Tab-separated table of C-alpha atoms in Angstrom:
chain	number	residue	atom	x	y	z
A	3	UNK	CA	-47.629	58.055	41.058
A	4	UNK	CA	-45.099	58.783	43.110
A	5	UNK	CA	-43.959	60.179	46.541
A	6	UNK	CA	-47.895	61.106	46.717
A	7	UNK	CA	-47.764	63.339	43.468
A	8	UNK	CA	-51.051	63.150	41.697
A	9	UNK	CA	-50.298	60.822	37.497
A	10	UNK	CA	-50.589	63.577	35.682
A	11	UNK	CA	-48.594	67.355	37.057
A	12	UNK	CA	-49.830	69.412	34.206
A	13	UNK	CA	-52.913	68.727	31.355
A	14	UNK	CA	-49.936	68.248	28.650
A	15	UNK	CA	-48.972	65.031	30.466
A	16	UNK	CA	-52.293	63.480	30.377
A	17	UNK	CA	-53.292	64.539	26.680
A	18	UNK	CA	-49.569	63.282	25.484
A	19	UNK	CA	-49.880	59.503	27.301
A	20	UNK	CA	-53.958	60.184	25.807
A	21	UNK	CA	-52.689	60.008	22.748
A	22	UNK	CA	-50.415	57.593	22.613
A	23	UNK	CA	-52.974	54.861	23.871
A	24	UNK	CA	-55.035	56.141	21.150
A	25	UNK	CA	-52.375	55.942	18.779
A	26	UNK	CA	-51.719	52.029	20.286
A	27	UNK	CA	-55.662	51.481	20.517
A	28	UNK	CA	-56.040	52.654	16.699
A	29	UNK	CA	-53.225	50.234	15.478
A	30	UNK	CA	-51.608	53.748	13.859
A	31	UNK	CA	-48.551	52.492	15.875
A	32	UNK	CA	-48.259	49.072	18.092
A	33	UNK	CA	-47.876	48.842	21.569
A	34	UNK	CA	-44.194	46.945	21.102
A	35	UNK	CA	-42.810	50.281	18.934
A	36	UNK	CA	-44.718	52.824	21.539
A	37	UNK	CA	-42.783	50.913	24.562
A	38	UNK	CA	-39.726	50.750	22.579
A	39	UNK	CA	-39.414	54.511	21.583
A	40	UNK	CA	-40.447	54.996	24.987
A	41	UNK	CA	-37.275	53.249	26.486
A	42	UNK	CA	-35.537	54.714	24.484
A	43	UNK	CA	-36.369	57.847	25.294
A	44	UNK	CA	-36.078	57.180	29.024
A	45	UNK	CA	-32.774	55.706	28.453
A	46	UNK	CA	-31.483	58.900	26.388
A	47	UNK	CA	-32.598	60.985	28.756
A	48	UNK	CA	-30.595	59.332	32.254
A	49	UNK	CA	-27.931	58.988	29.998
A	50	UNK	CA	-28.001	62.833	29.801
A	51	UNK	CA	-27.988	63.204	33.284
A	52	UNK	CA	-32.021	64.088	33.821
A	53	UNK	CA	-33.465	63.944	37.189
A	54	UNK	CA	-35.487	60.915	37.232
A	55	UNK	CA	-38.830	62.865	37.732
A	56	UNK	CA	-42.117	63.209	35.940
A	57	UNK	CA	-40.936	66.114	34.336
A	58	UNK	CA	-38.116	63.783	32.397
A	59	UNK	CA	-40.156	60.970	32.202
A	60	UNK	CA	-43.577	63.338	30.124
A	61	UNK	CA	-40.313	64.691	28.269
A	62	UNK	CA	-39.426	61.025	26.890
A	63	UNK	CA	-43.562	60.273	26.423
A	64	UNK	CA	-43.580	63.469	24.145
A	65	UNK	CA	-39.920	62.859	22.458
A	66	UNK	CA	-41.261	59.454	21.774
A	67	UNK	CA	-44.555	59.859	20.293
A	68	UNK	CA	-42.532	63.097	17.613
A	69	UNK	CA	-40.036	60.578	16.908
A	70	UNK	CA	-42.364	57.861	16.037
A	71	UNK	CA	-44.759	59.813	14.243
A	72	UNK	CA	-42.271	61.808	12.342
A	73	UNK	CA	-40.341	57.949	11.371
A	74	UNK	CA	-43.790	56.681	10.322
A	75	UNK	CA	-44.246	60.428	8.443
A	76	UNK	CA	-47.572	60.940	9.863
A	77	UNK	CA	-46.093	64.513	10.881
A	78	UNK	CA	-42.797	66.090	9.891
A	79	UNK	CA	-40.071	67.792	11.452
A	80	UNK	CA	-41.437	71.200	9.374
A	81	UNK	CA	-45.081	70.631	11.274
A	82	UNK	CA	-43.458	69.831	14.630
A	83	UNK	CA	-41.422	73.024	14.968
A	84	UNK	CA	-44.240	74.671	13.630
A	85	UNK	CA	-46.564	73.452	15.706
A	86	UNK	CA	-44.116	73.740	18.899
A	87	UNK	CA	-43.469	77.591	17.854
A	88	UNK	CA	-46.952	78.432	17.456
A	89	UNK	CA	-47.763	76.944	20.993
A	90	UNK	CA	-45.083	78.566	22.467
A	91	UNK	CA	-46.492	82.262	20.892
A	92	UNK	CA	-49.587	81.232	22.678
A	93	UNK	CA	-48.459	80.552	25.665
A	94	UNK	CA	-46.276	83.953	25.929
A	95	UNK	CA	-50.065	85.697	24.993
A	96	UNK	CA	-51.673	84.656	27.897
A	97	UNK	CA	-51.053	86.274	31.594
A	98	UNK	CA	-49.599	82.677	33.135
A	99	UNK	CA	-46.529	82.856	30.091
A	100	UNK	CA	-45.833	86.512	31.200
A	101	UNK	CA	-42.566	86.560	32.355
A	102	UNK	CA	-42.209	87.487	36.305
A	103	UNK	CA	-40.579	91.038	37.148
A	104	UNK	CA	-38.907	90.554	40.248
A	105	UNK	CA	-38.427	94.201	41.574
């Protein structure tokens, strides 16, 4: 938490660091790979310049957890875009994705 901000800003950050510890708890990937994908991810991201916010940092959690699953091919690249396209249609469908018309 910080600056007061509640641990989780949207339901996406809870359900991706959800299933990660599920993903450590199950033994499907170990805690010293999740932490290290995780740095890494952190890391890459500064070193692009990111804010260091919560919006960076659920970035890196969900970067991470595609990269390892995708490396351990548990899901592939195909399924991720896939996946990330049909979420996105989604999203546009409902009233909150409408875009705003500022008249």
């Amino acid at each position: 938490m910080r600056d007061g901000e509640p641990p989780f800003l949207e339901p996406w950050h809870a359900q991706a660091m959800a299933m990660a510890d599920l993903l450590v708890k199950s033994g499907q990937l170990s805690s010293k790979s999740w932490a290290e994908a995780l740095g890494a991810e952190i890391g890459a991201s500064a070193a692009r310049g990111a804010a260091d916010n919560s919006k960076a940092y659920f970035g890196a959690v969900l970067s991470a957890l595609e990269r390892l699953l995708a490396n351990d091919g548990k899901v592939s690249a195909a399924e991720l875009h896939e996946r990330e396209h049909a979420w996105e249609e989604a999203y546009l469908r409902t009233p909150h994705g409408q875009p705003v018309k500022l008249d």
